[in-house]
Amino acid sequence: MNTPSHDSTRRAFLQVAAASAVGASLSPRAFARRMAGSTPPPTLRWGIVGTGQIASSMASSIKAAQSADLAAVSSRRLESAQAFAERYGTAHAFDSWEEMANSDKVDALYVATPTSVREEICIAAARGGKHVLGEKPLASLASVDRILAACRENDVAFMDGTHFSHHPRTRELQARRDGWIGATTLVDSSCAFNLQDRSNIRYNTELEPMGAIGDAGWYNMRAAVECLPPGVKLESVSAVLRRDKETGAAMGGSGELRFEGGLRSTWTCGFDASPSSMHVHIEGADGQIEMPGFLFQDSDHSARLEVKRAGGEPTTHRIASGSPGSVLMFEDMAAAAADPSLRAGWANRTRRTQALLDAVWHVALAAEASGR
Ligand SMILES: NC(=O)c1ccc[n+]([C@@H]2O[C@H](COP(=O)([O-])OP(=O)(O)OC[C@H]3O[C@@H](n4cnc5c(N)ncnc54)[C@H](OP(=O)(O)O)[C@@H]3O)[C@@H](O)[C@H]2O)c1
């Protein structure tokens, strides 16, 4: 659990982030109330859709999070829902996500189904008045926009399931990057691991149409979104993909995103790396930042980064956290559910990540079709 000091620092950050995003639209009284507020947001009662790998992992994260209660689960089979409910001490088990989306037993749905069966559930959840945490990737930017529109119309929050965005290392990096290394010129990322099991949904082109580009490449795109200066405009993309001979699924890819002002992001992802390779390397005018294992934290939940500057010794910065990013994600959802001004920042991250992913996917398909 978080320490009180961690909580108040975190709440202060959320309040400042909200204030900087919408401060101009808040009355001075509302602004003062928000800055002074110190009570945790109301508890969200969560329902999980799906009983697979990430659903199981996030059940534990929901249980560890403040302002979160694991209340229900739905599965295509009632027996699976009941077994999951028993394993994680969940009060309600449904054999229909529609029923759970319209139930008064939950306030929020975590949609942990394959990508091709995610939009319909997210939209139904929003229409049922439930806040929505949808797993990544989404099917397309158009799909993201339909989900976000449904969330806006029903006054509920939306977030995607990217954990590292919620760890304090990410905002420490954003706050101090320019001071450490000067103007950023390049973000290079790798997200590649070894997945040989062809029965995994990631090799099923109907359930996960973008294969490794969608599953692992999502993190490369998010690394660009989080580590480049905010709002920098994409100018051009080059990308290639590799297909698995057995299933035809995309099992890896690489490429370059070129942004205005000469900024670049190079990336590699795949299901065929052994050992795994996961890093972010940022170059700036005056130095470099390394984040090895950028998706993970140490056992005390802290995460590291290393700053290198010409002529000096590398400095390691360890950024402490009371909880892992996955737990903080559910706490941030509770905050966004309680405070609508916090929602746009998360929605923009999802949109920008998905827009890069769509661009990469279409360029890689075109390159494949033209035999390049
Ligand atoms: N954010 C992260 O860190 C993270 C990590 C891992 C995965 N993911 C994403 O989460 C998604 C799920 O991954 P996973 O590894 O948990 O997959 P998984 O183990 O195969 O679980 C998917 C679950 O979705 C449910 N489902 C509903 N409709 C389905 C259908 N038509 N076909 C198959 N399953 C269906 C199933 O639950 P029932 O049988 O109970 O209905 C199944 O157990 C993927 O898109 C993946 O990219 C995100």
Short mmCIF file of C-alpha atoms and ligand atoms in Angstrom, two decimals:
data_model
loop_
_atom_site.label_atom_id
_atom_site.label_comp_id
_atom_site.label_asym_id
_atom_site.label_seq_id
_atom_site.Cartn_x
_atom_site.Cartn_y
_atom_site.Cartn_z
CA MET A 1 0.00 0.00 0.00
CA ASN A 2 1.09 3.57 -0.52
CA THR A 3 2.48 5.66 2.28
CA PRO A 4 0.50 8.82 3.13
CA SER A 5 3.36 11.02 1.87
CA HIS A 6 3.42 9.16 -1.44
CA ASP A 7 -0.33 9.60 -1.74
CA SER A 8 -0.26 13.30 -1.11
CA THR A 9 2.64 13.83 -3.55
CA ARG A 10 0.76 11.85 -6.15
CA ARG A 11 -2.52 13.66 -5.58
CA ALA A 12 -0.70 16.97 -5.76
CA PHE A 13 0.78 15.89 -9.11
CA LEU A 14 -2.63 14.92 -10.46
CA GLN A 15 -4.06 18.19 -9.29
CA VAL A 16 -1.25 20.21 -10.87
CA ALA A 17 -1.53 18.17 -14.09
CA ALA A 18 -5.27 18.80 -14.16
CA ALA A 19 -4.78 22.43 -13.34
CA SER A 20 -2.24 22.94 -16.13
CA ALA A 21 -4.55 21.17 -18.61
CA VAL A 22 -7.74 23.00 -17.76
CA GLY A 23 -6.76 25.58 -15.16
CA ALA A 24 -7.99 28.40 -17.34
CA SER A 25 -11.50 26.94 -17.37
CA LEU A 26 -11.75 26.53 -13.59
CA SER A 27 -13.18 29.20 -11.31
CA PRO A 28 -10.63 30.42 -8.71
CA ARG A 29 -12.71 28.73 -5.99
CA ALA A 30 -12.85 25.41 -7.79
CA PHE A 31 -9.12 25.66 -8.48
CA ALA A 32 -8.36 26.41 -4.82
CA ARG A 33 -10.61 23.54 -3.69
CA ARG A 34 -8.86 21.13 -6.01
CA MET A 35 -5.37 22.21 -4.97
CA ALA A 36 -6.32 21.86 -1.30
CA GLY A 37 -8.20 18.56 -1.70
CA SER A 38 -6.59 15.68 0.11
CA THR A 39 -9.28 13.03 0.44
CA PRO A 40 -8.86 9.96 -1.80
CA PRO A 41 -11.39 9.61 -4.62
CA PRO A 42 -14.42 7.36 -4.02
CA THR A 43 -13.81 3.64 -4.42
CA LEU A 44 -14.60 2.18 -7.84
CA ARG A 45 -16.18 -1.28 -7.84
CA TRP A 46 -14.48 -3.07 -10.74
CA GLY A 47 -15.83 -5.76 -13.04
CA ILE A 48 -13.32 -7.62 -15.20
CA VAL A 49 -14.33 -8.87 -18.66
CA GLY A 50 -12.39 -12.04 -19.51
CA THR A 51 -10.56 -14.56 -17.39
CA GLY A 52 -7.27 -14.88 -19.27
CA GLN A 53 -3.65 -14.09 -18.46
CA ILE A 54 -3.77 -10.31 -18.04
CA ALA A 55 -7.19 -10.44 -16.34
CA SER A 56 -5.66 -12.67 -13.65
CA SER A 57 -2.66 -10.44 -13.23
CA MET A 58 -4.76 -7.26 -12.99
CA ALA A 59 -7.17 -8.86 -10.48
CA SER A 60 -4.29 -8.72 -7.99
CA SER A 61 -3.48 -5.12 -8.99
CA ILE A 62 -7.09 -4.02 -8.42
CA LYS A 63 -7.05 -5.67 -5.01
CA ALA A 64 -3.81 -3.87 -4.11
CA ALA A 65 -5.00 -0.45 -5.31
CA GLN A 66 -6.53 2.23 -3.12
CA SER A 67 -9.99 3.42 -4.15
CA ALA A 68 -10.57 0.11 -5.98
CA ASP A 69 -12.62 -2.94 -5.15
CA LEU A 70 -12.74 -6.11 -7.26
CA ALA A 71 -16.50 -6.72 -7.37
CA ALA A 72 -17.31 -8.88 -10.41
CA VAL A 73 -16.02 -10.87 -13.37
CA SER A 74 -17.63 -12.02 -16.61
CA SER A 75 -16.66 -14.86 -18.89
CA ARG A 76 -18.15 -16.52 -21.92
CA ARG A 77 -18.59 -19.55 -19.63
CA LEU A 78 -20.21 -19.21 -16.21
CA GLU A 79 -17.93 -21.93 -14.77
CA SER A 80 -14.84 -19.90 -15.74
CA ALA A 81 -16.30 -16.77 -14.19
CA GLN A 82 -17.15 -18.66 -11.00
CA ALA A 83 -13.69 -20.25 -10.79
CA PHE A 84 -12.07 -16.80 -11.28
CA ALA A 85 -14.41 -15.26 -8.69
CA GLU A 86 -13.47 -17.94 -6.20
CA ARG A 87 -9.74 -17.56 -6.87
CA TYR A 88 -9.75 -13.77 -6.40
CA GLY A 89 -12.56 -13.42 -3.84
CA THR A 90 -14.87 -11.63 -6.27
CA ALA A 91 -18.49 -11.30 -5.12
CA HIS A 92 -20.27 -11.58 -8.49
CA ALA A 93 -19.76 -13.84 -11.52
CA PHE A 94 -21.52 -13.24 -14.85
CA ASP A 95 -21.66 -15.30 -18.03
CA SER A 96 -22.46 -12.20 -20.06
CA TRP A 97 -20.49 -8.97 -20.26
CA GLU A 98 -23.68 -7.20 -21.41
CA GLU A 99 -25.31 -8.10 -18.12
CA MET A 100 -22.29 -6.95 -16.11
CA ALA A 101 -22.11 -3.68 -18.11
CA ASN A 102 -25.69 -2.93 -17.08
CA SER A 103 -25.41 -4.21 -13.53
CA ASP A 104 -25.55 -1.95 -10.47
CA LYS A 105 -22.85 -4.12 -8.83
CA VAL A 106 -19.99 -2.36 -10.64
CA ASP A 107 -18.87 1.21 -11.39
CA ALA A 108 -16.07 0.41 -13.85
CA LEU A 109 -15.18 -2.31 -16.35
CA TYR A 110 -11.68 -3.56 -17.12
CA VAL A 111 -11.89 -5.05 -20.63
CA ALA A 112 -9.24 -7.77 -20.88
CA THR A 113 -10.44 -9.50 -24.05
CA PRO A 114 -8.59 -9.85 -27.37
CA THR A 115 -8.30 -6.67 -29.46
CA SER A 116 -10.97 -7.64 -32.03
CA VAL A 117 -13.57 -8.10 -29.27
CA ARG A 118 -12.88 -4.95 -27.32
CA GLU A 119 -14.61 -1.95 -28.90
CA GLU A 120 -18.13 -3.34 -28.60
CA ILE A 121 -17.60 -4.14 -24.92
CA CYS A 122 -16.00 -0.76 -24.12
CA ILE A 123 -18.88 1.09 -25.78
CA ALA A 124 -21.51 -1.03 -24.03
CA ALA A 125 -19.74 -0.39 -20.71
CA ALA A 126 -19.81 3.38 -21.31
CA ARG A 127 -23.49 3.24 -22.27
CA GLY A 128 -24.14 1.30 -19.06
CA GLY A 129 -22.63 4.27 -17.20
CA LYS A 130 -19.39 2.44 -16.32
CA HIS A 131 -15.90 3.90 -16.43
CA VAL A 132 -13.77 1.95 -18.91
CA LEU A 133 -10.22 0.63 -18.79
CA GLY A 134 -9.62 -1.07 -22.14
CA GLU A 135 -6.59 -3.24 -22.78
CA LYS A 136 -4.11 -2.21 -25.44
CA PRO A 137 -3.85 -2.10 -28.42
CA LEU A 138 -7.17 -0.84 -29.73
CA ALA A 139 -8.31 -1.94 -33.18
CA SER A 140 -7.61 1.46 -34.81
CA LEU A 141 -7.72 5.20 -34.13
CA ALA A 142 -11.29 5.22 -35.48
CA SER A 143 -12.16 2.57 -32.90
CA VAL A 144 -10.50 4.63 -30.13
CA ASP A 145 -12.52 7.65 -31.20
CA ARG A 146 -15.82 5.73 -31.13
CA ILE A 147 -15.01 4.48 -27.62
CA LEU A 148 -13.98 7.96 -26.44
CA ALA A 149 -17.16 9.48 -27.91
CA ALA A 150 -19.30 6.94 -26.02
CA CYS A 151 -17.38 7.71 -22.83
CA ARG A 152 -17.81 11.46 -23.26
CA GLU A 153 -21.53 11.11 -24.02
CA ASN A 154 -22.03 9.07 -20.86
CA ASP A 155 -19.67 11.14 -18.68
CA VAL A 156 -17.34 8.25 -17.84
CA ALA A 157 -13.55 8.00 -17.91
CA PHE A 158 -11.50 5.98 -20.41
CA MET A 159 -7.95 4.75 -20.07
CA ASP A 160 -5.85 2.14 -21.89
CA GLY A 161 -3.94 -0.52 -20.00
CA THR A 162 -0.36 0.80 -20.29
CA HIS A 163 1.25 0.46 -16.87
CA PHE A 164 4.55 2.31 -17.26
CA SER A 165 2.77 5.58 -18.05
CA HIS A 166 1.50 5.57 -14.44
CA HIS A 167 4.85 4.98 -12.73
CA PRO A 168 6.40 8.17 -11.30
CA ARG A 169 9.58 7.51 -13.36
CA THR A 170 7.66 8.59 -16.46
CA ARG A 171 6.72 12.00 -15.10
CA GLU A 172 10.16 12.46 -13.51
CA LEU A 173 11.66 11.85 -16.95
CA GLN A 174 9.27 14.32 -18.58
CA ALA A 175 9.92 16.98 -15.95
CA ARG A 176 13.73 16.69 -16.02
CA ARG A 177 14.62 15.39 -19.51
CA ASP A 178 15.55 18.74 -21.05
CA GLY A 179 17.60 19.76 -18.01
CA TRP A 180 19.47 16.46 -18.10
CA ILE A 181 20.21 16.13 -21.83
CA GLY A 182 19.06 19.31 -23.58
CA ALA A 183 16.73 19.24 -26.57
CA THR A 184 15.67 15.67 -27.44
CA THR A 185 16.67 14.41 -30.87
CA LEU A 186 15.95 10.65 -30.77
CA VAL A 187 13.95 8.05 -28.85
CA ASP A 188 15.03 4.50 -29.67
CA SER A 189 13.04 1.66 -28.15
CA SER A 190 12.99 -2.10 -28.23
CA CYS A 191 10.19 -4.34 -27.01
CA ALA A 192 10.98 -7.90 -28.02
CA PHE A 193 10.59 -11.17 -26.19
CA ASN A 194 10.31 -14.87 -26.86
CA LEU A 195 6.79 -16.20 -27.52
CA GLN A 196 6.76 -19.53 -29.34
CA ASP A 197 3.31 -20.87 -28.35
CA ARG A 198 1.29 -20.67 -31.59
CA SER A 199 -1.98 -21.26 -29.68
CA ASN A 200 -1.54 -17.88 -27.94
CA ILE A 201 -4.08 -15.27 -29.12
CA ARG A 202 -1.17 -13.09 -30.29
CA TYR A 203 -0.65 -15.53 -33.20
CA ASN A 204 -4.38 -15.49 -34.09
CA THR A 205 -4.82 -12.96 -36.89
CA GLU A 206 -8.56 -12.65 -36.32
CA LEU A 207 -8.30 -11.92 -32.60
CA GLU A 208 -5.08 -9.85 -32.76
CA PRO A 209 -4.86 -8.52 -36.33
CA MET A 210 -1.62 -6.58 -35.77
CA GLY A 211 0.16 -9.47 -33.99
CA ALA A 212 3.48 -8.36 -32.47
CA ILE A 213 3.18 -4.87 -33.95
CA GLY A 214 -0.02 -4.34 -31.96
CA ASP A 215 0.96 -6.21 -28.80
CA ALA A 216 4.64 -5.28 -28.35
CA GLY A 217 4.86 -2.39 -30.82
CA TRP A 218 2.25 -0.55 -28.77
CA TYR A 219 4.94 -0.02 -26.14
CA ASN A 220 7.40 1.34 -28.71
CA MET A 221 4.78 3.84 -29.81
CA ARG A 222 3.93 4.76 -26.24
CA ALA A 223 7.64 5.23 -25.50
CA ALA A 224 7.71 7.81 -28.31
CA VAL A 225 4.58 9.50 -26.92
CA GLU A 226 5.92 9.65 -23.36
CA CYS A 227 9.57 10.42 -24.10
CA LEU A 228 9.43 12.93 -26.97
CA PRO A 229 8.36 16.50 -26.25
CA PRO A 230 4.54 16.65 -25.95
CA GLY A 231 2.48 17.26 -29.08
CA VAL A 232 5.37 16.97 -31.56
CA LYS A 233 3.90 16.35 -35.04
CA LEU A 234 4.54 13.19 -37.06
CA GLU A 235 5.90 13.88 -40.55
CA SER A 236 6.76 10.49 -42.06
CA VAL A 237 7.05 6.81 -41.25
CA SER A 238 9.05 3.85 -42.50
CA ALA A 239 8.22 0.38 -41.22
CA VAL A 240 8.67 -3.29 -42.07
CA LEU A 241 7.14 -6.40 -40.52
CA ARG A 242 8.08 -10.08 -40.37
CA ARG A 243 5.45 -12.81 -40.52
CA ASP A 244 5.36 -16.14 -38.78
CA LYS A 245 5.42 -18.90 -41.45
CA GLU A 246 3.05 -21.15 -39.52
CA THR A 247 0.24 -18.73 -38.63
CA GLY A 248 0.80 -15.76 -40.93
CA ALA A 249 0.75 -13.46 -37.89
CA ALA A 250 3.07 -10.46 -37.72
CA MET A 251 5.77 -11.66 -35.33
CA GLY A 252 8.03 -8.65 -35.42
CA GLY A 253 8.82 -5.36 -37.01
CA SER A 254 11.01 -2.31 -36.98
CA GLY A 255 11.05 1.19 -38.36
CA GLU A 256 11.49 4.88 -37.91
CA LEU A 257 9.06 7.69 -37.11
CA ARG A 258 10.16 11.14 -38.20
CA PHE A 259 8.69 14.17 -36.45
CA GLU A 260 8.81 17.91 -37.04
CA GLY A 261 12.05 19.62 -36.17
CA GLY A 262 14.12 16.58 -37.17
CA LEU A 263 13.10 14.52 -34.11
CA ARG A 264 13.05 10.75 -34.67
CA SER A 265 11.94 7.59 -32.98
CA THR A 266 13.40 4.26 -34.06
CA TRP A 267 11.85 1.02 -32.83
CA THR A 268 12.06 -2.76 -32.90
CA CYS A 269 9.53 -5.26 -31.59
CA GLY A 270 8.99 -8.98 -31.84
CA PHE A 271 7.98 -12.35 -30.46
CA ASP A 272 11.25 -13.95 -31.53
CA ALA A 273 13.91 -12.41 -29.28
CA SER A 274 15.83 -14.54 -26.86
CA PRO A 275 16.81 -13.19 -24.42
CA SER A 276 14.20 -10.43 -24.29
CA SER A 277 15.25 -6.96 -25.29
CA MET A 278 13.36 -4.08 -23.70
CA HIS A 279 14.88 -0.65 -23.48
CA VAL A 280 14.42 3.01 -24.18
CA HIS A 281 17.42 5.11 -25.21
CA ILE A 282 16.91 8.88 -25.52
CA GLU A 283 19.41 11.19 -27.17
CA GLY A 284 19.57 14.91 -26.63
CA ALA A 285 21.82 17.80 -27.61
CA ASP A 286 23.88 17.45 -24.40
CA GLY A 287 23.56 13.82 -23.36
CA GLN A 288 21.65 10.55 -23.29
CA ILE A 289 19.18 8.74 -21.04
CA GLU A 290 18.95 4.96 -20.77
CA MET A 291 15.95 3.09 -19.39
CA PRO A 292 16.71 -0.61 -19.55
CA GLY A 293 13.65 -2.79 -18.82
CA PHE A 294 11.45 0.27 -19.25
CA LEU A 295 8.22 -1.69 -18.72
CA PHE A 296 9.29 -3.09 -15.38
CA GLN A 297 10.05 -2.01 -11.85
CA ASP A 298 12.25 -3.46 -9.16
CA SER A 299 10.83 -5.49 -6.27
CA ASP A 300 10.48 -2.33 -4.13
CA HIS A 301 8.46 -0.79 -7.04
CA SER A 302 11.18 1.77 -7.78
CA ALA A 303 12.38 2.22 -11.37
CA ARG A 304 15.73 3.46 -12.64
CA LEU A 305 17.12 5.53 -15.40
CA GLU A 306 20.68 6.50 -16.23
CA VAL A 307 21.79 9.92 -17.45
CA LYS A 308 25.04 10.26 -19.45
CA ARG A 309 26.62 13.57 -20.30
CA ALA A 310 29.79 14.22 -22.28
CA GLY A 311 32.86 14.23 -20.08
CA GLY A 312 31.04 13.09 -16.93
CA GLU A 313 30.30 9.84 -15.15
CA PRO A 314 26.83 8.35 -15.81
CA THR A 315 24.36 9.11 -13.00
CA THR A 316 21.74 6.59 -11.97
CA HIS A 317 18.42 7.98 -10.76
CA ARG A 318 16.18 5.63 -8.83
CA ILE A 319 12.58 6.83 -8.73
CA ALA A 320 10.70 5.44 -5.75
CA SER A 321 7.07 4.40 -5.84
CA GLY A 322 4.72 3.03 -3.22
CA SER A 323 3.16 0.68 -5.78
CA PRO A 324 3.84 -0.78 -9.22
CA GLY A 325 2.54 1.07 -12.29
CA SER A 326 -0.28 -1.46 -12.76
CA VAL A 327 -1.67 -0.63 -9.31
CA LEU A 328 -1.23 3.11 -9.82
CA MET A 329 -3.19 2.75 -13.07
CA PHE A 330 -6.30 1.70 -11.13
CA GLU A 331 -5.74 4.53 -8.65
CA ASP A 332 -5.44 6.99 -11.53
CA MET A 333 -8.69 5.61 -12.94
CA ALA A 334 -10.44 6.33 -9.63
CA ALA A 335 -9.06 9.88 -9.75
CA ALA A 336 -10.21 10.36 -13.36
CA ALA A 337 -13.64 8.92 -12.55
CA ALA A 338 -14.03 11.47 -9.75
CA ASP A 339 -12.52 14.41 -11.64
CA PRO A 340 -13.47 14.78 -15.33
CA SER A 341 -10.68 17.31 -15.88
CA LEU A 342 -8.14 14.48 -15.54
CA ARG A 343 -9.59 12.49 -18.44
CA ALA A 344 -8.36 14.38 -21.50
CA GLY A 345 -4.68 13.75 -20.75
CA TRP A 346 -5.19 9.98 -20.65
CA ALA A 347 -7.44 9.99 -23.71
CA ASN A 348 -4.82 11.96 -25.65
CA ARG A 349 -2.12 9.46 -24.74
CA THR A 350 -4.29 6.63 -26.09
CA ARG A 351 -5.10 8.55 -29.29
CA ARG A 352 -1.48 9.52 -29.97
CA THR A 353 -0.20 5.99 -29.32
CA GLN A 354 -2.85 4.42 -31.52
CA ALA A 355 -2.30 7.00 -34.28
CA LEU A 356 1.42 6.08 -34.42
CA LEU A 357 0.55 2.37 -34.35
CA ASP A 358 -1.95 2.74 -37.21
CA ALA A 359 0.59 4.69 -39.27
CA VAL A 360 3.29 2.08 -38.71
CA TRP A 361 0.92 -0.82 -39.47
CA HIS A 362 -0.32 0.66 -42.75
CA VAL A 363 3.18 1.58 -43.94
CA ALA A 364 4.45 -1.91 -43.04
CA LEU A 365 1.55 -3.53 -44.94
CA ALA A 366 2.21 -1.32 -47.96
CA ALA A 367 5.91 -2.19 -47.86
CA GLU A 368 5.02 -5.88 -47.65
CA ALA A 369 2.57 -5.60 -50.58
CA SER A 370 5.15 -3.88 -52.75
CA GLY A 371 7.73 -6.55 -51.93
CA ARG A 372 10.08 -4.16 -50.17
N1 LIG B 1 -1.35 -4.04 -20.57
C1 LIG B 1 -0.61 -5.12 -20.50
O1 LIG B 1 0.42 -5.15 -19.81
C2 LIG B 1 -1.04 -6.35 -21.23
C3 LIG B 1 -0.42 -7.54 -20.92
C4 LIG B 1 -0.85 -8.67 -21.53
C5 LIG B 1 -1.88 -8.60 -22.47
N2 LIG B 1 -2.43 -7.42 -22.82
C6 LIG B 1 -3.49 -7.36 -23.86
O2 LIG B 1 -4.65 -7.94 -23.32
C7 LIG B 1 -5.33 -8.74 -24.29
C8 LIG B 1 -5.58 -10.13 -23.70
O3 LIG B 1 -4.34 -10.78 -23.53
P1 LIG B 1 -4.20 -12.10 -22.63
O4 LIG B 1 -2.78 -12.49 -22.68
O5 LIG B 1 -4.82 -11.92 -21.31
O6 LIG B 1 -5.07 -13.14 -23.50
P2 LIG B 1 -5.78 -14.46 -23.00
O7 LIG B 1 -5.02 -15.07 -21.88
O8 LIG B 1 -6.03 -15.29 -24.21
O9 LIG B 1 -7.17 -13.93 -22.40
C9 LIG B 1 -8.16 -13.31 -23.19
C10 LIG B 1 -9.52 -13.56 -22.53
O10 LIG B 1 -10.50 -12.85 -23.26
C11 LIG B 1 -11.76 -13.54 -23.17
N3 LIG B 1 -12.40 -13.56 -24.49
C12 LIG B 1 -13.55 -12.93 -24.81
N4 LIG B 1 -13.87 -13.12 -26.08
C13 LIG B 1 -12.93 -13.90 -26.59
C14 LIG B 1 -12.74 -14.48 -27.87
N5 LIG B 1 -13.59 -14.25 -28.89
N6 LIG B 1 -11.68 -15.27 -28.05
C15 LIG B 1 -10.78 -15.49 -27.05
N7 LIG B 1 -10.92 -14.96 -25.80
C16 LIG B 1 -11.99 -14.18 -25.58
C17 LIG B 1 -11.43 -14.94 -22.67
O11 LIG B 1 -12.01 -15.06 -21.38
P3 LIG B 1 -13.27 -16.01 -21.17
O12 LIG B 1 -12.88 -17.34 -21.77
O13 LIG B 1 -13.42 -16.04 -19.72
O14 LIG B 1 -14.43 -15.38 -21.89
C18 LIG B 1 -9.92 -15.01 -22.59
O15 LIG B 1 -9.48 -15.70 -21.45
C19 LIG B 1 -4.45 -8.72 -25.54
O16 LIG B 1 -4.98 -7.84 -26.49
C20 LIG B 1 -3.11 -8.22 -25.06
O17 LIG B 1 -2.40 -7.46 -26.03
C21 LIG B 1 -2.05 -6.30 -22.19
#
